[in-house]
CSV table of C-alpha atoms in Angstrom, one decimal:
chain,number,residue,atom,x,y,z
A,18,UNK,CA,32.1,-11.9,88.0
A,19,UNK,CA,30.2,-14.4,86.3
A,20,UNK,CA,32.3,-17.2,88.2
A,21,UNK,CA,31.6,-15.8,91.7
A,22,UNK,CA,29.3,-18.0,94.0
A,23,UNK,CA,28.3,-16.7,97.0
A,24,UNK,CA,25.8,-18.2,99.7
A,25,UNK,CA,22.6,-15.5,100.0
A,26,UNK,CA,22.0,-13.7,103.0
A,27,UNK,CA,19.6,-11.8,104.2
A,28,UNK,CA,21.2,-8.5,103.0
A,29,UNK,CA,21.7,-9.4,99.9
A,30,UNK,CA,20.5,-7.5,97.2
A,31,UNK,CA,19.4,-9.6,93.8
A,32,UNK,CA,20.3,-7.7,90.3
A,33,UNK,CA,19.6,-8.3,87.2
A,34,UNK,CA,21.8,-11.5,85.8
A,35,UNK,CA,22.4,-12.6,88.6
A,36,UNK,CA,21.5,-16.4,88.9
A,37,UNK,CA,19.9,-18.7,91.9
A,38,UNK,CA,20.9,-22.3,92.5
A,39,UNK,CA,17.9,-23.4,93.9
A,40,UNK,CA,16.8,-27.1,94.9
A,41,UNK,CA,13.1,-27.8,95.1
A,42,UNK,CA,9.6,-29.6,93.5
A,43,UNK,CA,9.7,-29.3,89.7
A,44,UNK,CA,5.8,-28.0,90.6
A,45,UNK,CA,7.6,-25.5,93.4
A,46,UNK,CA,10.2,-24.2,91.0
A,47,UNK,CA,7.9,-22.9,88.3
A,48,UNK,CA,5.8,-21.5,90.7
A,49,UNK,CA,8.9,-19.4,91.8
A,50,UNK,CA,9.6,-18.7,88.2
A,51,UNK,CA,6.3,-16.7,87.7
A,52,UNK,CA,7.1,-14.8,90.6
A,53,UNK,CA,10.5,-14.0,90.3
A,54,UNK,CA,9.6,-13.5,86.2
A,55,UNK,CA,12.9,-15.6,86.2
A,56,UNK,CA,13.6,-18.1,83.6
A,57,UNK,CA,14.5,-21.7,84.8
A,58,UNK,CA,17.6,-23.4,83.8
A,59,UNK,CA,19.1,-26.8,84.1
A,60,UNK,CA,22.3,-28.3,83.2
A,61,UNK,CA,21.2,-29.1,80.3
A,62,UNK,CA,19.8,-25.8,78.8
A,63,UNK,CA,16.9,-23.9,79.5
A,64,UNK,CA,13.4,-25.0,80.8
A,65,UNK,CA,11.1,-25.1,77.8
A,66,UNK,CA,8.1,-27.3,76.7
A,67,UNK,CA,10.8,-29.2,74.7
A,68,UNK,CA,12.8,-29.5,77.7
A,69,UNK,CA,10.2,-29.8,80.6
A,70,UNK,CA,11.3,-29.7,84.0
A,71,UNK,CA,11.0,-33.2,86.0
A,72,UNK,CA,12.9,-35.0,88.6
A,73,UNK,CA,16.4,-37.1,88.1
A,74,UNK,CA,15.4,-40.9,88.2
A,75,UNK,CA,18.1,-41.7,89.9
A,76,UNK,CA,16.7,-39.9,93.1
A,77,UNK,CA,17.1,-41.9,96.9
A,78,UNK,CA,16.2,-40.8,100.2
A,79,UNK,CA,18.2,-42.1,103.0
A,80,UNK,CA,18.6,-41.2,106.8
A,81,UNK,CA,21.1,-40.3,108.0
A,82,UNK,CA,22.2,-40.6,112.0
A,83,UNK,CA,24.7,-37.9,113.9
A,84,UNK,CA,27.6,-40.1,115.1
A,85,UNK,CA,29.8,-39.7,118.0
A,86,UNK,CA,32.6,-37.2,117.0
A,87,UNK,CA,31.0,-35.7,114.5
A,88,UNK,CA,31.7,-32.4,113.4
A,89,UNK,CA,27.7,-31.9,113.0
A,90,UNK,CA,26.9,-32.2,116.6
A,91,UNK,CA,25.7,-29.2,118.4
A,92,UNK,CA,25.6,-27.5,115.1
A,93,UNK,CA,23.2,-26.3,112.5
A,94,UNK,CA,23.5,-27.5,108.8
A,95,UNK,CA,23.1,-23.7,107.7
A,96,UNK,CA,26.9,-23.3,109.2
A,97,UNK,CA,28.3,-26.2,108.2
A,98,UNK,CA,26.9,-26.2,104.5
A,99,UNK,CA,27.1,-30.2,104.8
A,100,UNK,CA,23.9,-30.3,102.4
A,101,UNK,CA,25.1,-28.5,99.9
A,102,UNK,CA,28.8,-29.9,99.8
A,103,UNK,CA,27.1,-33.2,99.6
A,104,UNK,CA,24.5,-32.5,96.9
A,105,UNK,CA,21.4,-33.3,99.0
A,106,UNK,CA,18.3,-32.0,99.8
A,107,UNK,CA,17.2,-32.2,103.0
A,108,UNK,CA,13.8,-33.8,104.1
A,109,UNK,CA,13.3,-33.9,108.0
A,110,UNK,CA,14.8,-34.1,111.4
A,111,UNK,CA,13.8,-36.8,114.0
A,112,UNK,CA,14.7,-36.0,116.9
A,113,UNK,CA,14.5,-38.1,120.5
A,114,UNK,CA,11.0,-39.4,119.2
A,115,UNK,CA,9.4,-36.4,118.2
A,116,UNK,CA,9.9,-34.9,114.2
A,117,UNK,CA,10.6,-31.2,115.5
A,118,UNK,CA,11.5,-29.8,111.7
A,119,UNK,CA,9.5,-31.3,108.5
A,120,UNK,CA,9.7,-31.3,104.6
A,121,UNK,CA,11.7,-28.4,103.6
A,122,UNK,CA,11.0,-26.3,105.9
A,123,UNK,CA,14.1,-24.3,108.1
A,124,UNK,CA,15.8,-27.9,108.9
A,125,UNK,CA,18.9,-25.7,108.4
A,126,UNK,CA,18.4,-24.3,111.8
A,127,UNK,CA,18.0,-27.2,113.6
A,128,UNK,CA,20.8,-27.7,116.1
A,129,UNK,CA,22.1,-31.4,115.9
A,130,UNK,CA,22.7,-33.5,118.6
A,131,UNK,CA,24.4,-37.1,118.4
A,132,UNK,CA,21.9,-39.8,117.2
A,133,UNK,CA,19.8,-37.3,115.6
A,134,UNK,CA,18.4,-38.8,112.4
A,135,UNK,CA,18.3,-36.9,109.2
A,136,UNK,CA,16.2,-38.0,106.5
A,137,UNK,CA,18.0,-36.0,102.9
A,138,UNK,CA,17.4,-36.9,99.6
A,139,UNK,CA,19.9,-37.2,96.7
A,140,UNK,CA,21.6,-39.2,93.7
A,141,UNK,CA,22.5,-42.6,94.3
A,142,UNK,CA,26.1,-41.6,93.6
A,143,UNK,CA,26.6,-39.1,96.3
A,144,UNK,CA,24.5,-41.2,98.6
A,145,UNK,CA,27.2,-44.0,98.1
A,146,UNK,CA,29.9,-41.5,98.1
A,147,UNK,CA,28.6,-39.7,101.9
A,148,UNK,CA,29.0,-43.4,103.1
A,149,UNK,CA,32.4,-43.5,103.1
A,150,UNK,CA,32.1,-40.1,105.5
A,151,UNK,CA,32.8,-41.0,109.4
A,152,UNK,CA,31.2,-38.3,110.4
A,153,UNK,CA,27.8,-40.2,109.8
A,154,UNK,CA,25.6,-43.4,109.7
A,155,UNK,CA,23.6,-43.6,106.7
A,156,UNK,CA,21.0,-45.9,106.9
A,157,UNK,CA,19.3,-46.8,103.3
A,158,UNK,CA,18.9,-50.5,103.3
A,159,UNK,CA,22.0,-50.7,101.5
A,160,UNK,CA,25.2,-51.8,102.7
A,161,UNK,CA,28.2,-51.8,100.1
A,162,UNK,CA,31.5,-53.1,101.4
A,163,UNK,CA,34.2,-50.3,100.4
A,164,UNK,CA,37.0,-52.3,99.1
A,165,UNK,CA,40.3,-50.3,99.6
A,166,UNK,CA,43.8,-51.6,98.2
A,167,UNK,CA,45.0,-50.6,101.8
A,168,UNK,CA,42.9,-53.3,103.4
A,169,UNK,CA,45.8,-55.9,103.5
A,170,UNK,CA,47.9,-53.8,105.0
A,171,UNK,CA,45.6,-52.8,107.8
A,172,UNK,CA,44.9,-56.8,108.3
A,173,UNK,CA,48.6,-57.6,109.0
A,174,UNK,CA,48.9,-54.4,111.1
A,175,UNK,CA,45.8,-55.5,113.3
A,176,UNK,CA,47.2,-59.2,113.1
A,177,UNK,CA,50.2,-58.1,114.1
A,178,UNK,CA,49.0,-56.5,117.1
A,179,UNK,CA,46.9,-59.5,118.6
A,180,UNK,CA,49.8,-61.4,117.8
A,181,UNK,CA,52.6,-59.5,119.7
A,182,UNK,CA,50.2,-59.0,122.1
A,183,UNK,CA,49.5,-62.5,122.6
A,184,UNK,CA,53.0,-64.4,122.9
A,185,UNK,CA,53.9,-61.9,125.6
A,186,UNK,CA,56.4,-59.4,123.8
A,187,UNK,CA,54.5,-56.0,124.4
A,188,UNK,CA,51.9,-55.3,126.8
A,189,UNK,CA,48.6,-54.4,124.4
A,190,UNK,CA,48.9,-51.1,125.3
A,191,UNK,CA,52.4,-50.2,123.6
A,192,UNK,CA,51.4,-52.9,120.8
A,193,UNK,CA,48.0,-51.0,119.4
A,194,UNK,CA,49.8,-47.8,119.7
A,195,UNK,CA,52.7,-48.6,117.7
A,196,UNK,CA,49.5,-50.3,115.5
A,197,UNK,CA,48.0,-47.0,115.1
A,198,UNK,CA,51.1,-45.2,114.0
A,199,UNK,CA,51.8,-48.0,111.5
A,200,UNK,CA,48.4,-47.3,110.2
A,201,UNK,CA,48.9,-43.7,109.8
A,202,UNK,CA,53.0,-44.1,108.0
A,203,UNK,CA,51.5,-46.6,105.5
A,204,UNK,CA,48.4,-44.4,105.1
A,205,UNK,CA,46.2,-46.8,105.8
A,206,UNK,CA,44.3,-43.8,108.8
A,207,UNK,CA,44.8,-39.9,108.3
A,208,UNK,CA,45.1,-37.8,111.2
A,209,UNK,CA,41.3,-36.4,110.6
A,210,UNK,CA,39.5,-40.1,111.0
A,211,UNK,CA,42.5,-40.2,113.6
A,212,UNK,CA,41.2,-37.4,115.5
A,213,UNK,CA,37.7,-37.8,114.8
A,214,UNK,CA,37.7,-40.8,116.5
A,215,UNK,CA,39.2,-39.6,119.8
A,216,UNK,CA,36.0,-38.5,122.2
A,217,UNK,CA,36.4,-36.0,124.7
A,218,UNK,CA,33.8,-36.9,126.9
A,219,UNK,CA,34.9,-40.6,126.7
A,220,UNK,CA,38.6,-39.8,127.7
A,221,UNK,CA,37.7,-38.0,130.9
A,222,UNK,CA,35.2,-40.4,132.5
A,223,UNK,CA,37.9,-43.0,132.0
A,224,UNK,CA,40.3,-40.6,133.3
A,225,UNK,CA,37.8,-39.6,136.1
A,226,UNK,CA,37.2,-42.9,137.0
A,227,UNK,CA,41.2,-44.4,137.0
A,228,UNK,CA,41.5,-41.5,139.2
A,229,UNK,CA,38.5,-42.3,141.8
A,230,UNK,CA,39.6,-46.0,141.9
A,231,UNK,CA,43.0,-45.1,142.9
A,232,UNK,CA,41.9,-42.2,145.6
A,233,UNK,CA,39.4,-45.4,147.0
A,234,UNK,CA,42.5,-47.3,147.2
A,235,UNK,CA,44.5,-44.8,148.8
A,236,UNK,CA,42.3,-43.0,151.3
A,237,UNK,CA,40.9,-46.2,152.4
A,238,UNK,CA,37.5,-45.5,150.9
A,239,UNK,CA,37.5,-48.7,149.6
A,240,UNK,CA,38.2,-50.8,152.7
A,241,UNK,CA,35.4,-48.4,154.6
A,242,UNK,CA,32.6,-49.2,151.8
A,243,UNK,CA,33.5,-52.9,152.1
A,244,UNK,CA,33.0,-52.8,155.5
A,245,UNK,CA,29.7,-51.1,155.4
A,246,UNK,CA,29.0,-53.8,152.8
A,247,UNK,CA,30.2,-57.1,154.7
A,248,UNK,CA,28.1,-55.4,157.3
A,249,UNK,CA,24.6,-55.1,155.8
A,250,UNK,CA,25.2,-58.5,154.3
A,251,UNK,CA,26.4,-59.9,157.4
A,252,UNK,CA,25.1,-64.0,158.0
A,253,UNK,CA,24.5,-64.2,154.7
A,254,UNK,CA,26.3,-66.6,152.4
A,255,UNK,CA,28.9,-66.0,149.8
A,256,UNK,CA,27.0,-66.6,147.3
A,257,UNK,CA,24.5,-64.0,148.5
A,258,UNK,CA,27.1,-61.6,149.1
A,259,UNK,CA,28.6,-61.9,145.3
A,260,UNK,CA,25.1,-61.3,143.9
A,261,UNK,CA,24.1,-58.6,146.0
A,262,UNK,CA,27.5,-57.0,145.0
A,263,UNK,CA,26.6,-57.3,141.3
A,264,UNK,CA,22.8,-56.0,141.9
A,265,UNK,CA,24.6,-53.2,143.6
A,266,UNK,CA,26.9,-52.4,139.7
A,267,UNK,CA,24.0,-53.0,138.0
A,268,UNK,CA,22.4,-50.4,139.6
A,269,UNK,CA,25.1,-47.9,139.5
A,270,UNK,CA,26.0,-48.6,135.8
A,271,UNK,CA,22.9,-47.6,134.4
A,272,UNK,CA,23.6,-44.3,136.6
A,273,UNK,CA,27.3,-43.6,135.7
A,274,UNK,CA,28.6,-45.6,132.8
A,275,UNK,CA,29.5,-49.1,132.5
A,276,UNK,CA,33.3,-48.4,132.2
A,277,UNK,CA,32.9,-45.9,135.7
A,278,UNK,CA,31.5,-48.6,137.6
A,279,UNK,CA,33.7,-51.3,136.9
A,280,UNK,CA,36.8,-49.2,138.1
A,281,UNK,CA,35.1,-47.9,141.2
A,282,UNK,CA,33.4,-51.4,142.2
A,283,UNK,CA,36.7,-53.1,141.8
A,284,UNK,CA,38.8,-52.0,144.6
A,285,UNK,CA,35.7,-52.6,146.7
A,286,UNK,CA,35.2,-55.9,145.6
A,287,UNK,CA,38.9,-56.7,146.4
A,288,UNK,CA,38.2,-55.0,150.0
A,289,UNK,CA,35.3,-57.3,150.8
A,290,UNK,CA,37.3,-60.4,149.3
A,291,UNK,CA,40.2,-59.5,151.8
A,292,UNK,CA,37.9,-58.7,154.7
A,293,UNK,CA,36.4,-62.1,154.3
A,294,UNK,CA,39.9,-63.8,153.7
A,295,UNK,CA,37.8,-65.1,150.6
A,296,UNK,CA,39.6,-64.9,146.7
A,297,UNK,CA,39.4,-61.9,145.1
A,298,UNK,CA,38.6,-63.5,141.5
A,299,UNK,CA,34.3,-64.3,141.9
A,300,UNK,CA,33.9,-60.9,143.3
A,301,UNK,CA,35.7,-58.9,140.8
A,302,UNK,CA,34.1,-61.1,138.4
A,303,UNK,CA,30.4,-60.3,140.1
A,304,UNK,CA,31.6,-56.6,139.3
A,305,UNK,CA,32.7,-56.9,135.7
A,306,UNK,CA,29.6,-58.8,134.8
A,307,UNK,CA,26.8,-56.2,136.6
A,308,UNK,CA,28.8,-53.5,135.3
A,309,UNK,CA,27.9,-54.7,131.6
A,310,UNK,CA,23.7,-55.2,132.7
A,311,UNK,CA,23.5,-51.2,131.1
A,312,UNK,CA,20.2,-52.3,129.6
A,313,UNK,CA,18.0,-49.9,131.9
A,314,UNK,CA,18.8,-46.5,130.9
A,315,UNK,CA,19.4,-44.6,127.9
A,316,UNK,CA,22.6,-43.1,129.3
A,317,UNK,CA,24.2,-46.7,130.7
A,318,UNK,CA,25.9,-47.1,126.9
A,319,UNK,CA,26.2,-44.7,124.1
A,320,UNK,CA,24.5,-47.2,121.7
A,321,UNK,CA,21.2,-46.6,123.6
A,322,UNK,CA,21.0,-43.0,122.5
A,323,UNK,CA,21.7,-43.9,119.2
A,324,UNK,CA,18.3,-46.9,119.3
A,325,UNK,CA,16.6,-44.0,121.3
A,326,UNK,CA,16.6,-41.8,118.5
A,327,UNK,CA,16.3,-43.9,115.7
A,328,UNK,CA,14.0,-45.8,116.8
A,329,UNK,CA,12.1,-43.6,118.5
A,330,UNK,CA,12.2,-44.7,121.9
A,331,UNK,CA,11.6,-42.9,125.0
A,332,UNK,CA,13.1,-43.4,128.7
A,333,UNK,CA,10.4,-45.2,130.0
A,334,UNK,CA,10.3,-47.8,127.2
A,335,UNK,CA,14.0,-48.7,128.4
A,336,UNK,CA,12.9,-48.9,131.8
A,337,UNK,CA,9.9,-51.0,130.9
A,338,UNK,CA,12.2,-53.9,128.7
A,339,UNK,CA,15.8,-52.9,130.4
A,340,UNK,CA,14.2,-53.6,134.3
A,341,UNK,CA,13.1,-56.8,133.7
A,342,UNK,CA,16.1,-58.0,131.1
A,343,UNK,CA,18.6,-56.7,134.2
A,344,UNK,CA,16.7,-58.7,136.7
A,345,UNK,CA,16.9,-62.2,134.5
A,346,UNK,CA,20.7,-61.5,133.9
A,347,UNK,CA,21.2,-61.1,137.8
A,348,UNK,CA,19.1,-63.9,138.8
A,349,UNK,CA,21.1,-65.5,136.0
A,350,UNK,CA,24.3,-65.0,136.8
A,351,UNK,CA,23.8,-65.4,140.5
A,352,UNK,CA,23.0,-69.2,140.2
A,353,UNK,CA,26.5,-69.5,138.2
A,354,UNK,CA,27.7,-68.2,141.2
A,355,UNK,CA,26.2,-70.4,143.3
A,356,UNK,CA,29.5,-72.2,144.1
A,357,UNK,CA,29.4,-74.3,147.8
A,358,UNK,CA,31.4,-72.5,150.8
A,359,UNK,CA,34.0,-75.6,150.4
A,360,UNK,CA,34.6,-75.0,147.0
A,361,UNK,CA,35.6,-71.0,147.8
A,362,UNK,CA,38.0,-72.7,150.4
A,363,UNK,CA,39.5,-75.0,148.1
A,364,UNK,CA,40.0,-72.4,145.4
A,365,UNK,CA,41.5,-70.2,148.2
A,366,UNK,CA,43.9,-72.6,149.6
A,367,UNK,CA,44.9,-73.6,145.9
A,368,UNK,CA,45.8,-70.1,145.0
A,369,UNK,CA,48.2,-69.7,148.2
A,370,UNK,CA,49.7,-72.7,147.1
A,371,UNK,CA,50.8,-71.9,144.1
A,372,UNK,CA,51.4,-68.4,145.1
């Protein structure tokens, strides 16, 4: 049938009539014409000396970065056909600092990861239209604001939220979820942004970690790591103590995750507060703010895999800038910490008080 299209393969057998969407150099193309003895056409007519083959001038290369929750991750663009729905030619692959795939050349069989960059090549007008796709970051030093006539209801939702939220009615948990099914009733979100957005991985390390914090609590594994802890730091001051606790989340949340060690170093900073009849506020405090030091590593926050790849980074370049930043921070915050022994007191006997 003359309005069958099919995707070649391999196997599949060209006849006579039979015609090839093909996307390449005008120079490539009619070499592949006087191979094939095929006759070029465009949407316009045939390929002729009055008609001469030459690019659109409306061309733009942009690159393009895997996101979180994409459907292109741990893919190849040969399965998903995401070029072809789009109307772009694709130019390159960068991947973790290294250009593994180049011009034209099987970047279809490249499997994507997240923060992959691809570098495609397209009219301006699908180039403005893949931005509005979640699935992606498109990076070509453009940034148009997408003005939807949704957006003032989405505002009052979201207002609505901090609002409720704020004088006490709803805890913030029930609020934003009756938030996000007010966003989805007025259509403001459908289910597949919904969805997209939701990451696996995310879900159970928080999950993981609620549940470790609690089984410290429980088993007493907190109280038995604070007392190891009050013991290696034992003479020392409590200012000493509070920064060596938030060295120590530093350190573990460029191991874990920055979310991971704040649930498992709070229950122990409330163990050491108790064990040295001390408030439990600077300590839990120390662990929130070394928890967020995830500078060191590119697997402390998701955003550094996405700088690693675009920008080409590599582990030890984060090690080499996210060492030294960590230390300053620490050293940092440890002399806002530096509150006098009487001042603790105070603060302690002030909170019983009005407990």
């Amino acid at each position: 049938s003359s309005d069958m299209y099919i995707f070649p393969t391999k196997n599949l057998i060209v006849q006579a009539e039979d015609m090839l969407v093909v996307a390449d150099t005008p120079e490539n193309l009619k070499s592949y014409e006087t191979i094939l003895g095929a006759a070029l056409y465009t949407t316009l007519g045939a390929v002729d000396k009055e008609h001469p083959l030459q690019a659109d001038e409306d061309q733009k290369i942009a690159e393009i970065i895997i996101s979180q929750g994409s459907r292109l991750s741990n893919t190849q663009l040969k399965k998903t056909h995401f070029l072809e729905r789009n109307h772009l030619l694709g130019l390159a692959v960068h991947k973790s600092g290294r250009v593994v795939k180049t011009i034209l050349k099987d970047i279809s069989e490249v499997t994507l990861k997240v923060g992959d960059v691809l570098l495609v090549q397209g009219k301006g007008e699908h180039i403005q239209e893949l931005k509005k796709n979640r699935e992606v970051l498109v990076l070509d030093a453009t940034s148009d604001v997408i003005h939807s006539k949704k957006a003032p209801i989405a505002f009052l939702i979201m207002l609505g939220i901090v609002v409720v939220s704020a004088m006490g009615i709803l805890p913030i948990a029930i609020s934003a979820t009756c938030g996000v099914l007010l966003m989805l009733l007025t259509n403001c979100l459908n289910w597949k942004d919904a969805s997209n957005a939701l990451n696996v991985q995310v879900i159970l390390v928080v999950v993981a970690s609620l549940a470790l914090g609690q089984a410290l609590l429980k088993t007493g594994a907190a109280a038995y790591l604070a007392g190891i802890f009050v013991s290696l730091m034992d003479g020392s001051s409590t200012t000493m103590m509070i920064s060596g606790l938030m060295l120590l989340m530093a350190i573990m949340t460029n191991i874990v995750s920055n979310n991971a060690a704040a649930v498992i170093g709070t229950p122990i900073a409330i163990g050491i507060a108790q064990q040295l009849n001390l408030p439990a506020e600077p300590f839990v405090l120390a662990v929130l703010f070394g928890a967020n030091m995830s500078y060191a590593t590119p697997m402390a926050y998701k955003t550094n895999l996405l700088v690693m790849s675009a920008g080409g980074y590599t582990f030890n370049d984060f090690l080499k800038v996210g060492i030294p930043l960590t230390l300053i921070m620490w050293l940092t915050f440890s002399i806002g910490f530096n509150v006098p022994p009487y001042c603790v007191k105070e603060y302690s006997t002030l909170g019983g008080t009005t407990g």
